[in-house]
XYZ file of C-alpha atoms in Angstrom:
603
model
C 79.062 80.294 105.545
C 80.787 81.650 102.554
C 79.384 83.647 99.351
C 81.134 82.754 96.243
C 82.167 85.277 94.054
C 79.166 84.657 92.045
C 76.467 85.218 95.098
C 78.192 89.054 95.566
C 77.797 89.897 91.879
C 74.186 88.684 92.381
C 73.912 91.084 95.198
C 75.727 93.706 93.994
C 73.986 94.077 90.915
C 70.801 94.135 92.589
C 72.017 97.178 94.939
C 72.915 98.956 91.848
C 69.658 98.660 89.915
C 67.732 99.684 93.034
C 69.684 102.618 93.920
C 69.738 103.527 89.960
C 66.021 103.368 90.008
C 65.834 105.774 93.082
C 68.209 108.453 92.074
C 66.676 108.314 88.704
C 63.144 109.313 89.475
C 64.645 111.440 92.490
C 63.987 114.739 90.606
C 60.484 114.650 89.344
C 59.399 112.816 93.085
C 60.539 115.972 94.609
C 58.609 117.967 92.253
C 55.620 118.218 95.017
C 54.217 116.649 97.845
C 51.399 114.437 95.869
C 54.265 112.940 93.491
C 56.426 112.377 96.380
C 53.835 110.506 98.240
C 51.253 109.595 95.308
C 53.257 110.213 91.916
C 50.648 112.128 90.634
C 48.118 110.135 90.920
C 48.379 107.947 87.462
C 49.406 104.787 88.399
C 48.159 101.537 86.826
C 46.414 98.756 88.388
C 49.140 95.888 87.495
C 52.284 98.206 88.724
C 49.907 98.822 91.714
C 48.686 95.451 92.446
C 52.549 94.089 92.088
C 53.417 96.734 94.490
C 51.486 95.490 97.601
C 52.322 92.039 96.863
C 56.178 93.122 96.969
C 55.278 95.368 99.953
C 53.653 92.443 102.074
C 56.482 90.463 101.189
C 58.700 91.216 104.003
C 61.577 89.239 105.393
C 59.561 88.493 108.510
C 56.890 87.067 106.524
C 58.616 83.999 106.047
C 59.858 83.994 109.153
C 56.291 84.179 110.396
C 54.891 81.285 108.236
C 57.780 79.290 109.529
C 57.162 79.704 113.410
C 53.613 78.965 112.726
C 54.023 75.805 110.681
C 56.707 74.616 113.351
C 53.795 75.569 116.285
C 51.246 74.941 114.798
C 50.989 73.142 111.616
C 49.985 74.418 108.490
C 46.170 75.080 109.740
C 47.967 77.781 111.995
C 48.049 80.084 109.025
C 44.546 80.467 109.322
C 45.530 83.340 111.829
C 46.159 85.438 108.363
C 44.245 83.676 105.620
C 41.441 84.562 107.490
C 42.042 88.605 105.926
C 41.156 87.403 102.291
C 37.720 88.159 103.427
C 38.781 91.534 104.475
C 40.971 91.601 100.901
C 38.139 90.580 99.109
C 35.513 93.736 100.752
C 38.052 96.043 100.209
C 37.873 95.149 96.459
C 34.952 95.070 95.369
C 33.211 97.547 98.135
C 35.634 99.935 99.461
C 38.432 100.354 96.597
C 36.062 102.859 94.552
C 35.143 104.350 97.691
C 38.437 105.523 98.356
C 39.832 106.382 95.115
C 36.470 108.562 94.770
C 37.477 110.473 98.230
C 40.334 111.733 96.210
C 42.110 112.436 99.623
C 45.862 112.617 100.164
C 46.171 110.002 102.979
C 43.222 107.574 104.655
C 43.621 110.183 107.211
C 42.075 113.057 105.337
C 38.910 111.061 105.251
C 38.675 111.924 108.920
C 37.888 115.782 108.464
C 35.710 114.744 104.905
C 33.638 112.492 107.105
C 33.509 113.815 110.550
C 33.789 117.422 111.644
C 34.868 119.994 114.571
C 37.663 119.537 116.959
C 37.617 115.524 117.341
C 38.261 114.975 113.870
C 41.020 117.374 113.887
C 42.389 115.776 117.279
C 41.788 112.309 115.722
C 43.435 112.875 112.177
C 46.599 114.026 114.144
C 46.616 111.940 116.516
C 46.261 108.663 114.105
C 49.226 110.157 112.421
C 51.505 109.914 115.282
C 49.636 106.690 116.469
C 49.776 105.040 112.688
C 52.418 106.691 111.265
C 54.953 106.718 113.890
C 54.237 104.008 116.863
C 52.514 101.337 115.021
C 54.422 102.165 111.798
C 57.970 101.672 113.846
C 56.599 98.015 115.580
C 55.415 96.682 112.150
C 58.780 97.962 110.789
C 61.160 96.669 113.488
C 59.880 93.061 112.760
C 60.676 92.993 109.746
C 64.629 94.507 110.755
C 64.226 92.043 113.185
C 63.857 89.681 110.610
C 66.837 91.105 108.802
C 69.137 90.344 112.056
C 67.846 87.434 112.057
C 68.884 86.131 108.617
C 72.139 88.580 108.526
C 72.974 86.270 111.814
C 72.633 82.830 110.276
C 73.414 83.270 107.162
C 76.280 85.972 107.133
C 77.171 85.682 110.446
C 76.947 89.517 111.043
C 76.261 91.288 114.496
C 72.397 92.385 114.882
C 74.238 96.432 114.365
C 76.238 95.556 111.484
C 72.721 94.528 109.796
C 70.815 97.349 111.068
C 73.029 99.723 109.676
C 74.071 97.921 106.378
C 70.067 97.131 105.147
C 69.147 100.420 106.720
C 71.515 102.690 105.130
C 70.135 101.768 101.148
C 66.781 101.286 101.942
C 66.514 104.515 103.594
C 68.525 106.193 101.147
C 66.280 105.462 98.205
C 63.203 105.928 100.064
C 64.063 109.377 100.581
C 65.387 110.048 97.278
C 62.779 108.568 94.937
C 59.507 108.883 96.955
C 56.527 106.566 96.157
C 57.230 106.482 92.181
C 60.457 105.092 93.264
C 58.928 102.929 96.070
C 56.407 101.450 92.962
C 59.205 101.137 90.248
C 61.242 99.203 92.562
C 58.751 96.796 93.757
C 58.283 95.858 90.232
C 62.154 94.722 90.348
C 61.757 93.501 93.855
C 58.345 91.136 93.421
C 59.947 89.393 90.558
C 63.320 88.771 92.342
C 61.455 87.491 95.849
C 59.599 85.282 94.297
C 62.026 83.640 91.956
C 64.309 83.376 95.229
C 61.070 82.018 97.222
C 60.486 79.207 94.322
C 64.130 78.326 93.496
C 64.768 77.864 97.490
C 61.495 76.042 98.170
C 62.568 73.482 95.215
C 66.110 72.853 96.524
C 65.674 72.160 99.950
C 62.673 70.027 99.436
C 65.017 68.017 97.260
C 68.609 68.349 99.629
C 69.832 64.917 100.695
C 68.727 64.852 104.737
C 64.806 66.038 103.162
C 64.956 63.500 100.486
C 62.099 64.826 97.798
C 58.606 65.810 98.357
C 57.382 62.419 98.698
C 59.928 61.481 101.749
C 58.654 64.958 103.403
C 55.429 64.377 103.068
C 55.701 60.800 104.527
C 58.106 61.995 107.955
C 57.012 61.166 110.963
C 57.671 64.690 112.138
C 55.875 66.381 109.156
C 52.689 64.352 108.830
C 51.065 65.982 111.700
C 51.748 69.387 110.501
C 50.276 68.930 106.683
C 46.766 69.261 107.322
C 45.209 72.309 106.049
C 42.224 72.721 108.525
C 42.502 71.887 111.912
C 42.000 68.987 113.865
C 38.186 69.029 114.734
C 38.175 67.111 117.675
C 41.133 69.316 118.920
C 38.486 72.390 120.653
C 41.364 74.666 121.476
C 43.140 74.333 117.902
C 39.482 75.093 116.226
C 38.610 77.541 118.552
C 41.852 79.109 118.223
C 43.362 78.783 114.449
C 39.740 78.811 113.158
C 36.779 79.945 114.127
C 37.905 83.102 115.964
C 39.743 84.131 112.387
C 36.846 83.636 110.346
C 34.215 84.404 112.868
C 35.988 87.478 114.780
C 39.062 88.567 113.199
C 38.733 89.304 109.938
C 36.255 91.787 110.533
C 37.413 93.345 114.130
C 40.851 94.107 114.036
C 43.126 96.728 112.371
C 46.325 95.071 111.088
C 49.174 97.077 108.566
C 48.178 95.485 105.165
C 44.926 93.988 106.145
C 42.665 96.796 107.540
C 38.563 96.461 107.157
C 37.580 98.895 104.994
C 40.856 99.632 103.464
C 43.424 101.826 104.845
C 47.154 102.425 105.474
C 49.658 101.482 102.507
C 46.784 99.145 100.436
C 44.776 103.008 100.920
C 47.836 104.748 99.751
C 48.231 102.784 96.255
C 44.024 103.058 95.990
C 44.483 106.332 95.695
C 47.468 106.375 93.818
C 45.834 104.806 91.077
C 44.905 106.197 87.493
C 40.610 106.396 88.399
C 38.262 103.730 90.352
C 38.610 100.495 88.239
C 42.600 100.710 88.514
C 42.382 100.897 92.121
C 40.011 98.111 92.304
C 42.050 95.825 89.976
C 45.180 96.654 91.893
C 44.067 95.242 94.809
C 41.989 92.343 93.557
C 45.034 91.270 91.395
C 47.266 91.820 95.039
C 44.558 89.271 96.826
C 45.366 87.024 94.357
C 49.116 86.859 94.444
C 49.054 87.490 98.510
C 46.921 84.664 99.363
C 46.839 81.844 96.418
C 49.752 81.608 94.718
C 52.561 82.885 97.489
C 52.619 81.053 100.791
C 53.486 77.235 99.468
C 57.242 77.762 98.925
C 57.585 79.404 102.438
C 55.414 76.480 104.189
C 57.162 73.526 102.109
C 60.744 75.757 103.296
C 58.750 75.718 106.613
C 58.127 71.741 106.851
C 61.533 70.924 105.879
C 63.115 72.348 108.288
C 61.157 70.325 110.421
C 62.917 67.642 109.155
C 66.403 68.976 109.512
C 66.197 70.868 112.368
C 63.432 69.417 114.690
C 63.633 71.730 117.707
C 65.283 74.615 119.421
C 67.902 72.798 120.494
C 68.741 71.746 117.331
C 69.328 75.521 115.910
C 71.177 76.036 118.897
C 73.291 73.214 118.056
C 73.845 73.972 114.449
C 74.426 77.977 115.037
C 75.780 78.821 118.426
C 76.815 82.082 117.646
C 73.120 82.822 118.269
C 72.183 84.867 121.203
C 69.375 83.214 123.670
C 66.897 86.549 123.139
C 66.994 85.928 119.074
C 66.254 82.194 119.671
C 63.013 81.333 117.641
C 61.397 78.511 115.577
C 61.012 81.731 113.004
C 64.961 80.849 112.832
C 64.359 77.717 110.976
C 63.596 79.551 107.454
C 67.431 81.045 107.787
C 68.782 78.250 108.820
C 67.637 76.221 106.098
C 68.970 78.913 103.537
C 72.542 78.015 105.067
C 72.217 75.043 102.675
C 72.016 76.911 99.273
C 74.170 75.826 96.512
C 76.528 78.803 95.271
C 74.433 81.244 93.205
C 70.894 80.104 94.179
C 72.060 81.343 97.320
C 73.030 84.918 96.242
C 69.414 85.064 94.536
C 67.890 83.910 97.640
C 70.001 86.690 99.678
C 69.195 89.097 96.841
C 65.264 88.455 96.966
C 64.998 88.752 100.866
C 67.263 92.082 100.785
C 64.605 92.624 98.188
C 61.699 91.686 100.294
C 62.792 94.038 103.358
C 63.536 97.121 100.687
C 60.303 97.023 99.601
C 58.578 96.486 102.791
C 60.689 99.216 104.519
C 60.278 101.536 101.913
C 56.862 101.524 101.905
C 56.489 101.741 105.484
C 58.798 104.717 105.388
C 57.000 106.488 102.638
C 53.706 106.190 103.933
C 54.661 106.800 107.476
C 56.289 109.874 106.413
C 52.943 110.900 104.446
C 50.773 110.859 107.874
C 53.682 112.766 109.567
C 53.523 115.595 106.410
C 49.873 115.596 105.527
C 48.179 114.333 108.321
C 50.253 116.444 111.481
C 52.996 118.754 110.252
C 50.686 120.775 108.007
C 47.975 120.276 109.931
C 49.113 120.932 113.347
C 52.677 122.725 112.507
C 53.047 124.619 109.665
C 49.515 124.619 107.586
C 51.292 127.401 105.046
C 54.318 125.252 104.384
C 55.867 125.228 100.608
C 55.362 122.229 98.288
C 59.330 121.817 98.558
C 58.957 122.430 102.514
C 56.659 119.471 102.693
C 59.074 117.062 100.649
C 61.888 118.151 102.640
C 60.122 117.318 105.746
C 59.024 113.951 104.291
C 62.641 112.783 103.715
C 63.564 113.797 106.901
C 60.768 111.907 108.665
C 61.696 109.267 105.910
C 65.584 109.175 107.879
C 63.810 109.082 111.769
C 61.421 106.180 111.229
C 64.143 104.059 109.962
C 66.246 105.056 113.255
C 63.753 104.341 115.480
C 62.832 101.167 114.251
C 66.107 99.539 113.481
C 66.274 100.907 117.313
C 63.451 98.574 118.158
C 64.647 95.920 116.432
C 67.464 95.010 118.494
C 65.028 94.229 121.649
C 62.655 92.202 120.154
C 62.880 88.419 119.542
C 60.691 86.952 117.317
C 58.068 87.731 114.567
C 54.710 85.837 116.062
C 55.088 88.113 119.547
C 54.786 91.334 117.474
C 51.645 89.794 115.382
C 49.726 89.011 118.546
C 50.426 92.652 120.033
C 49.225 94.021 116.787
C 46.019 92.437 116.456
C 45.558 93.297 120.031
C 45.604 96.289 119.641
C 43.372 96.776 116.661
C 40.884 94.267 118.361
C 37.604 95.939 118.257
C 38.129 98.507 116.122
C 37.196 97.313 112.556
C 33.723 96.900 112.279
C 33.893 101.238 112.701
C 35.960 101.122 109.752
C 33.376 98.635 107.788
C 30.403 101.057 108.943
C 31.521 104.403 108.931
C 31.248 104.556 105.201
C 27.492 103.214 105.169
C 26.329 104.607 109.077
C 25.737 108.120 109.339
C 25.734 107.763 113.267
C 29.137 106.832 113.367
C 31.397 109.592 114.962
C 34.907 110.910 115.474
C 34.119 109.548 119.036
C 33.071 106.629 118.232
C 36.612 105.803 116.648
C 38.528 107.744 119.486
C 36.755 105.879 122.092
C 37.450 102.694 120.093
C 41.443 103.230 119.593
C 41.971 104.210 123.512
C 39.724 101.522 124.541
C 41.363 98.735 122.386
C 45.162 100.377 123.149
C 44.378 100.753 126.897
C 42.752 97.529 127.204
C 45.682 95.085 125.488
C 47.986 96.823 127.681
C 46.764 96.353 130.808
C 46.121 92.337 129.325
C 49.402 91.858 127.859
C 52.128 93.679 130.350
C 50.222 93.938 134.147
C 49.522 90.503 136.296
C 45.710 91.060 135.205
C 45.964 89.505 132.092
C 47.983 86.496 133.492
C 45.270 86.122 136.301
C 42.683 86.056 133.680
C 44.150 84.245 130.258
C 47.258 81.969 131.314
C 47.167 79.205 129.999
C 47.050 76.574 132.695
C 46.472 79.154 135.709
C 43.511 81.653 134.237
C 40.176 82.109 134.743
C 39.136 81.751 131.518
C 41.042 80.026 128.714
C 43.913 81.896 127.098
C 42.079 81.967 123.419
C 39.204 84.244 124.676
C 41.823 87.323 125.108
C 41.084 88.406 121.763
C 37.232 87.950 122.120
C 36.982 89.857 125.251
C 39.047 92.935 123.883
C 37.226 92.608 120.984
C 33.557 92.640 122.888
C 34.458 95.057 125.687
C 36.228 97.299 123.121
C 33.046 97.493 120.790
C 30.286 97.989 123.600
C 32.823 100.941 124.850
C 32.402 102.602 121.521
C 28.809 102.088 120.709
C 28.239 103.537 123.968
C 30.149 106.400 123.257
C 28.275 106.717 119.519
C 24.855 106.903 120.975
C 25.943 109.244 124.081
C 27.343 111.869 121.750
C 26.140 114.069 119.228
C 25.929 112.627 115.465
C 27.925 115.054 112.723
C 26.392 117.511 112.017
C 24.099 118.264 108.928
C 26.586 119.659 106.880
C 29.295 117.452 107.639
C 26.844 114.481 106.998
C 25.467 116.106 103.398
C 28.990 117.064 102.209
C 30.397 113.425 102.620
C 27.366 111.666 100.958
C 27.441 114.046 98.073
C 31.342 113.935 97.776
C 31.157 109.670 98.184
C 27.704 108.700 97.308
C 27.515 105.742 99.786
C 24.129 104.725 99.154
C 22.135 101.989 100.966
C 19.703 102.455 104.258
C 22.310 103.295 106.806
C 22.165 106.866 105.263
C 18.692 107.047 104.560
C 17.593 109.406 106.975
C 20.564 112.263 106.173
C 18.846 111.203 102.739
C 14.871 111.803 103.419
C 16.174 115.081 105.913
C 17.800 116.705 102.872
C 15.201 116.158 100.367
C 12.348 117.530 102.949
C 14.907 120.706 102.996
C 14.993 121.095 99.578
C 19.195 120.090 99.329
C 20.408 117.911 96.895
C 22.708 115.190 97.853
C 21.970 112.185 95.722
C 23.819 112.126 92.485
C 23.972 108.586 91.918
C 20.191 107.014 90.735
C 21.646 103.840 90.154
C 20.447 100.791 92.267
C 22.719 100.448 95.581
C 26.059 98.599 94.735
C 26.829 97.263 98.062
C 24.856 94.121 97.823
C 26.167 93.223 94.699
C 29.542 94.140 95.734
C 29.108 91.174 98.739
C 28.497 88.708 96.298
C 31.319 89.357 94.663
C 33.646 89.332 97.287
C 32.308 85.814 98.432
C 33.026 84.890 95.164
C 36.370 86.210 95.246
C 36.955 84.441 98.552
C 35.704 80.996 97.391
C 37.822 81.385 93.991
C 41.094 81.709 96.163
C 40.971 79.524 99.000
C 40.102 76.884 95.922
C 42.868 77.614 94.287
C 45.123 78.163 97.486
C 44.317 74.851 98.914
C 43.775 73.238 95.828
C 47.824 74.037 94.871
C 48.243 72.684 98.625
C 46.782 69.549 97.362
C 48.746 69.208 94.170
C 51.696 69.534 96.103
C 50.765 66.856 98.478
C 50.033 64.463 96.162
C 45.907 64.152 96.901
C 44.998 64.052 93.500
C 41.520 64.210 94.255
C 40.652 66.734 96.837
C 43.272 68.745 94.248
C 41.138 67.840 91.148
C 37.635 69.078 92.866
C 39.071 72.422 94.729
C 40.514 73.168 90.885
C 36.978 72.231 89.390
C 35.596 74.580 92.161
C 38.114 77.423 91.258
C 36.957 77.072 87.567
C 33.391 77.659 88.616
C 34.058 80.117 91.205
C 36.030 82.394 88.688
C 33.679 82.063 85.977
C 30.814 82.870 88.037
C 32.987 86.237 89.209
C 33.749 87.227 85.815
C 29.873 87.915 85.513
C 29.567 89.616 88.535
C 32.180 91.795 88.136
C 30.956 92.833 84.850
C 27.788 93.599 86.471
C 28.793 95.895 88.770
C 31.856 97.701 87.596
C 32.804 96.532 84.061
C 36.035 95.461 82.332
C 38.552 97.086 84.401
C 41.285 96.472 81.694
């Protein structure tokens, strides 16, 4: 495949602004630590909220949606709609929470809300765990993703990609810090999606598609269209529904989608100018992440379907392909190969966009845990303000190497998702409760991560798990995996709650009167510091929690409706489109009110 003239200025433009925008705000980011990794804290909540969206829009993302329309039909998706619920808590529970904590990293909250030795271990050793292993997996998917289109569509070598997408994105990281990071994902949203829309539109229209109506009627398509799954299909619900909206929303930790807030979407909380910017940030990022971005990667998704129906027909059309980079994820590149001259250098400019941002946000906050969370904590606790950014653009340059190192072994996008909710199985309701349970403990969240860690391991690489889960051979059926880490993982840590000591008074009394959680998980710290005469309870307002649920079902209900309902519209089923939109109306009027009633006009 060959870029015109036209495609490279695209391109090379693009570089240019990017890099521009990096050395630009290079100086004042290296002012101090908290601009480097938090720009001062005065962000706003529309430059915020664009930023995730940009951020979750990595080029494995639609290399994701791809492999699990072409597996599994659109319904698949459900394995990551399913975290609008978590989304939708964050926003209007835990967002004010956070931005309240006024800590540097979701780390920090460790020693604010547990004390001794255990939080210490546990805030360093979640730096090296989040920051550095799980930070370089999520990160070498989306290189791998890179490779993947650099392959197809450029016809590079899986190095030659590495190193070329590396190189800028690691150089501006470590120039312009998070203000950079922000201001470029402002560029970078608007570019992805105008690439995502302009290629969903062509290729639904290219000659061996043949429109939206043609797609919609292939033979090959039809049984991939419907949005829930087949009912009568037990595995398929079991599987693609009711463990995501039953289990997983609520009992795994996944990058982007944590219970309780945390990671990156934590970072930008705190980031933001005071409470109602954070929480508008991230309830404007629901919005864009869930309702209005996934239909031009799954109509990209069910057109290649069409054009490419299996493996063997990527093979076919690309043989330059290695066996290990095989994947139906493949499809989404493959289909880009068919770009007209200029549409295809925006396309190529919005998915070098999409892994920038991604990988630059990775890197940033990665390198935050390394400098906050373990380097001045376990290293150097007297370091200098311009020691700390130093060692934060260093740790900005490692991450990348390891990662891209990663990168090259891996083989497709849906194998790392699976290992990285398995991991994080169990593990999120202690990140819903440890803001509203006093009892909760740094043990109760070590316990939880070695348990969950230890567990997937032996599941995933040792001939137990096969013995147990295969999928014709096992004992039990391979969909309960997930439920048993999850149920072994969180009887492990309530054990380990209830057979160690609770915080202690201090700890308990300093975090409530920092926070002011409210509701009757902290009652008795409550009632124990009033009979000692200590004042803890600033806040005489009515608890906000309950308040804050309803308005996060509403949230949820307002976009699936309009989600599904643009689904609908697409397909041409007027009226399950007109009622979902009628439902939307409602649902969104009906949050209006309840958002004034419990934080006011964020605007």
């Amino acid at each position: 495949m060959e870029l015109s003239t036209l495609d490279y200025a695209f391109i090379i433009v693009f570089f240019s602004l990017v890099l521009g925008i990096g050395v630009y705000v290079s100086k004042k980011s290296g002012k101090n630590s908290s601009e480097f990794f938090l720009s001062g804290r005065t962000m706003p909540w529309w430059l915020l909220g664009l930023s995730m969206v940009a951020t979750t829009f990595s080029t494995d993302t639609p290399n994701l949606v791809t492999d699990i329309v072409r597996t599994n039909g659109v319904s698949g998706n459900w394995v990551w709609w399913c975290f609008l619920i978590t989304g939708m808590l964050t926003v209007f529970v835990y967002a004010k929470l956070w931005r309240k904590s006024n800590v540097n990293t979701d780390l920090e909250f460790y020693e604010m809300r547990y004390g001794g030795k255990p939080a210490s271990f546990l805030r360093k050793f979640r730096a090296v765990y989040l920051g550095v292993i799980f930070n370089v997996i999520t990160m070498s998917a989306v290189t791998l993703a890179a490779i993947k289109i650099g392959s197809i569509m450029l016809g590079l070598e899986p190095w030659q990609t590495v190193v070329s997408a590396g190189l800028i994105t690691v150089t501006f990281s470590a120039l312009g810090g998070f203000k950079g990071v922000v201001y470029t994902d402002f560029l970078l949203f608007f570019v992805a999606m105008a690439g995502a829309i302009g290629a969903a539109y062509y290729l639904v229209n290219i000659p061996e598609v043949g429109g939206i109506e043609a797609l919609m009627a292939n033979e090959n398509v039809t049984e991939k269209l419907n949005i829930l799954p087949d009912f009568s299909n037990k595995k398929a619900l079991i599987t693609l529904f009711i463990i995501p909206l039953a289990v997983q929303w609520w009992s795994s930790w996944y990058p982007g989608a944590e219970p309780g807030g945390g990671g990156y979407i934590a970072q930008r909380m705190l980031a933001a100018k005071d409470e109602n910017h954070a929480i508008g940030a991230t309830f404007f990022f629901n919005i864009m992440h869930y309702a209005l971005r996934p239909w031009p990667w799954i109509l990209v998704a069910l057109a290649s379907i069409v054009v490419y129906p299996d493996l063997a027909s990527i093979q076919e059309a690309f043989p330059n392909v290695t066996a290990d980079k095989l994947g139906h994820d493949l499809a989404y590149s493959a289909m880009l190969t068919k770009l007209p001259s200029g549409l295809l250098g925006v396309v190529l400019a919005s998915l070098v966009a999409a892994y920038m941002s991604t990988i630059s946000t990775q890197l940033n906050w990665g390198s935050s845990y390394i400098v906050y969370d373990f380097y001045k904590q376990q290293i150097n606790p007297n370091a200098s303000e311009k020691r700390l950014v130093a060692v934060g653009r260093i740790s900005t340059v490692v991450l990348m190497i390891f990662s891209a190192a990663l990168a090259l072994l891996l083989q497709n996008a849906l194998q790392l998702f699976d290992v990285l909710l398995a991991f994080g199985a169990g593990t999120g309701l202690i990140f819903i409760l440890r803001w509203f349970w006093w009892r909760i403990n740094a043990w109760s969240e070590i316990t939880a991560m070695f348990a969950s860690g230890i567990i997937s391991i032996i599941l995933k690489l040792t001939p137990i798990g096969a013995y147990l889960f295969a999928t014709e051979t096992g004992l039990l059926p391979d969909w309960s995996e997930y439920i048993f880490i999850v149920v072994v993982t969180t009887i492990i840590w309530l054990i380990a709650t209830f057979m160690t000591q609770p915080e202690s008074n201090e700890t308990l009394r300093s975090f409530y009167r920092k926070i002011q959680p409210g509701g009757p998980g902290w009652s008795k710290v409550v009632d124990e510091a009033k009979t000692d005469a200590v004042e803890i309870v600033k806040d005489k307002e009515k608890w906000s929690v309950p308040a804050g649920v309803t308005a996060m079902l509403l949230g949820v209900l307002l976009i699936y409706s309009i989600m599904f309902a643009t689904g609908y519209w697409i397909y041409g089923r007027t009226t399950q489109a007109i009622v979902l939109t009628v439902i939307s109306i409602i649902a969104g009027v009906l949050l209006v009110k309840a958002w004034n009633r419990l934080k006011g006009n964020i605007l």
